[in-house]
XYZ file of C-alpha atoms in Angstrom:
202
model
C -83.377 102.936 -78.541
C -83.366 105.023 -82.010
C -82.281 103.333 -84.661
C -79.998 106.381 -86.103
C -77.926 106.664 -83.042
C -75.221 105.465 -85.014
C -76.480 106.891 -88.430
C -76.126 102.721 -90.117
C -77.983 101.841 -92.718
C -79.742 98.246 -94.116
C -76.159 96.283 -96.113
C -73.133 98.274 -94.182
C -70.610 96.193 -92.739
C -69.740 97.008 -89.004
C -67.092 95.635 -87.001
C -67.541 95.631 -83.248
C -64.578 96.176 -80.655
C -64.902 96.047 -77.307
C -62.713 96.521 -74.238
C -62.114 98.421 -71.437
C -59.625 100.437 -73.305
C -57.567 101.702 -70.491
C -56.125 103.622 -71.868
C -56.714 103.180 -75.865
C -53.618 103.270 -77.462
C -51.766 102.846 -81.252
C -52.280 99.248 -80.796
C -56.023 99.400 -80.975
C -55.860 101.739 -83.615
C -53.608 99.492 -85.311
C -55.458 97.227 -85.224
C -58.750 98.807 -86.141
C -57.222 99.416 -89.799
C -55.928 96.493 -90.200
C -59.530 95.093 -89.456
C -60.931 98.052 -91.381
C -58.950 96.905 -94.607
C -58.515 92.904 -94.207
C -62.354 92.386 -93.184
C -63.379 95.243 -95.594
C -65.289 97.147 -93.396
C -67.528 100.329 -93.244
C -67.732 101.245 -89.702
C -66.110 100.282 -86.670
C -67.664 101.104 -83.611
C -65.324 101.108 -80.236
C -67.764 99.455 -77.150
C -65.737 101.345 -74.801
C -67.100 98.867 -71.987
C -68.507 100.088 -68.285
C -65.868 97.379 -66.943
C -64.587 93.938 -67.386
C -66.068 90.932 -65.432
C -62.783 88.871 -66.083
C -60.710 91.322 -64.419
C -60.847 92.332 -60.588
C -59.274 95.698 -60.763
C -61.821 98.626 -62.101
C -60.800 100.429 -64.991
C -60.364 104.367 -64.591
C -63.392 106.497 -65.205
C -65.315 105.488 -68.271
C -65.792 109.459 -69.153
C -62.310 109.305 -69.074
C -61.684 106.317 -70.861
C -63.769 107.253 -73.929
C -62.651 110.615 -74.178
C -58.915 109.209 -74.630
C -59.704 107.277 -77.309
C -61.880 109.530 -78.741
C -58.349 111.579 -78.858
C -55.837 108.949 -80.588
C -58.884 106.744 -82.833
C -59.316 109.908 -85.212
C -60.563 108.289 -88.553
C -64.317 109.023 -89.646
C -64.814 105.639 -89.736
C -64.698 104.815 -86.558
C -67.366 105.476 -83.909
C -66.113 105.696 -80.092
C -69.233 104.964 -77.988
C -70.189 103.874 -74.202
C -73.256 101.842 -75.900
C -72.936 99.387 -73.178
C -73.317 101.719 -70.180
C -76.407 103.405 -72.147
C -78.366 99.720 -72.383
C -76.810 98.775 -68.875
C -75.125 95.393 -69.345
C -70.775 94.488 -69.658
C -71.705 91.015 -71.593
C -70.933 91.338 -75.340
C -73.656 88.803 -75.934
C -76.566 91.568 -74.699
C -74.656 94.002 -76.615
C -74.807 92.182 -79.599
C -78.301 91.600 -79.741
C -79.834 95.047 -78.752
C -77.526 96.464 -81.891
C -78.611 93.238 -84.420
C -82.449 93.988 -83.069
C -81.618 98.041 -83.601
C -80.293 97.828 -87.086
C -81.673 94.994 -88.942
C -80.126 94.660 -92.135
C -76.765 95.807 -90.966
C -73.897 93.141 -91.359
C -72.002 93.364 -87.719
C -68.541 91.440 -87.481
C -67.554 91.181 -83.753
C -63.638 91.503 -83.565
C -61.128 90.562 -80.989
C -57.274 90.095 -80.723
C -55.747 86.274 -80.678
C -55.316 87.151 -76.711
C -59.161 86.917 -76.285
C -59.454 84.201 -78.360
C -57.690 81.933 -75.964
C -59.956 82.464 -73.126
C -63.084 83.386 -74.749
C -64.992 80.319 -73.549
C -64.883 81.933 -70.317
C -66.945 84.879 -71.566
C -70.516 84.406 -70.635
C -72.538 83.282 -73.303
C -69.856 82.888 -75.573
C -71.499 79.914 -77.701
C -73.781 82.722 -78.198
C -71.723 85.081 -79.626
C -70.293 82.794 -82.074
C -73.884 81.968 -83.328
C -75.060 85.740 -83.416
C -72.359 87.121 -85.853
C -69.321 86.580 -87.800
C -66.045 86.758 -85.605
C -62.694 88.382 -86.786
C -59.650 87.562 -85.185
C -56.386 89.381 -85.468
C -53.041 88.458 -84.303
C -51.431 89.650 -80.945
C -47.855 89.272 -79.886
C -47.353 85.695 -78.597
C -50.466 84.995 -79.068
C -51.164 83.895 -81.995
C -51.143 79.967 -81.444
C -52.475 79.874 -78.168
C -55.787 81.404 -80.010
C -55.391 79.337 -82.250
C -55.121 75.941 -80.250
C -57.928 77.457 -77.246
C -60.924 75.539 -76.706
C -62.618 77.878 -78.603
C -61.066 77.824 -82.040
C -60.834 74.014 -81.920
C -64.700 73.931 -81.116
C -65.773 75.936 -84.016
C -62.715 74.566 -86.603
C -65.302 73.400 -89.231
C -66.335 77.072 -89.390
C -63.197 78.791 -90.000
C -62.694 80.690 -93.187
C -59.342 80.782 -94.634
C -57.452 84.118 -94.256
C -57.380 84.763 -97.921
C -60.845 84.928 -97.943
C -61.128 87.754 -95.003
C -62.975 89.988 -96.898
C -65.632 87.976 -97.284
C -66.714 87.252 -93.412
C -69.352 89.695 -93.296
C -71.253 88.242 -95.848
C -71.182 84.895 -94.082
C -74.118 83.526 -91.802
C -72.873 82.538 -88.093
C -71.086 80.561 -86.895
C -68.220 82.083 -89.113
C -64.463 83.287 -87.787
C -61.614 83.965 -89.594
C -58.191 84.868 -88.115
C -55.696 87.096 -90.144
C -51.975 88.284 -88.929
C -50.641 91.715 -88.850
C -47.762 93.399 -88.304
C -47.370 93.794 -84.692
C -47.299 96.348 -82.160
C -45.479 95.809 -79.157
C -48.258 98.018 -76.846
C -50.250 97.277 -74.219
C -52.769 99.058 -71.819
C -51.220 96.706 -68.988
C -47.987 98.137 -69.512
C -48.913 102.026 -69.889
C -50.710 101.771 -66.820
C -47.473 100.050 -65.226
C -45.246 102.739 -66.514
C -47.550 105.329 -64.356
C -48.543 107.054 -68.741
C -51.907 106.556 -67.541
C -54.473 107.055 -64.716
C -53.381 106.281 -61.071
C -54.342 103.062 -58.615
C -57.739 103.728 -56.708
């Protein structure tokens, strides 16, 4: 894989967002700043992801899917990519280490909403993740103590930096997470896809 396929360089600070994103919406994008600003940030790059092995129903086409948020994530700097389907894999853990072998030097912050952090342990080779890079959690509506009370955050407790200190959790060697609120955004992809806004059953 070149290493300037997404033009980083040796120091920069990258946060990592994955999902299905179907659709994306103004809650990713919301969030995205907030994680641009409160994690202070360089890049973000959006792992638009070939699928979702939690979930049973396939998202809509990934061409699809990408171009969308291509559409409403319009800020230079953030990078909307189908990495995963290029290497081949769906598991965050593979996609984390092809990018940290890729770009050495490069200071990658995997983030996630408090909603994942409640049932991460059931991501595969999620002990992995949390020992690979520095995790950023932002809150979700009514979610926010559930992640924080999940198997997960209790596990990894010791390691938790306080949310004062959130700009500060790319500089810190794994296992690191810190979780910071926001203002919230009452959005979903569930419910766009319910209200028939976007793509159609298979």
């Amino acid at each position: 894989m070149p290493h300037n396929r997404f033009h980083l360089r040796p120091g920069m600070r990258v946060g990592l967002l994955g999902g299905s994103f179907d659709p994306a919406h103004e809650g990713h994008v919301h969030l995205t700043r907030v994680a641009l600003r409160r994690f202070a940030l360089d890049r973000v790059i959006w792992l638009v992801s070939p699928g979702n092995p939690l979930k049973a129903r396939g998202p809509a086409a990934l061409d699809a899917r990408v171009a969308r948020a291509q559409e409403i994530m319009r800020d230079p700097r953030v990078i909307v990519s189908d990495f995963e389907a290029q290497i081949g894999t769906a598991y965050t853990a593979e996609t984390i280490n092809t990018l940290k072998s890729a770009y050495p030097g490069v200071r990658f912050v995997w983030l996630m909403g408090a909603d994942n952090l409640h049932q991460f342990h059931r991501w595969q080779r999620w002990e992995d993740i949390f020992r690979a890079v520095p995790v950023g959690v932002l809150a979700r509506p009514g979610w926010r103590q559930a992640g924080l009370n999940s198997r997960t955050a209790r596990k990894y407790q010791h390691m938790r930096l306080p949310g004062r200190s959130s700009k500060m959790l790319a500089d810190q060697p794994a296992p690191a997470w810190c979780f910071v609120n926001m203002p919230m955004v009452q959005i979903s992809s569930t419910e766009l896809r319910a209200k028939g806004i976007w793509g159609a059953e298979p």
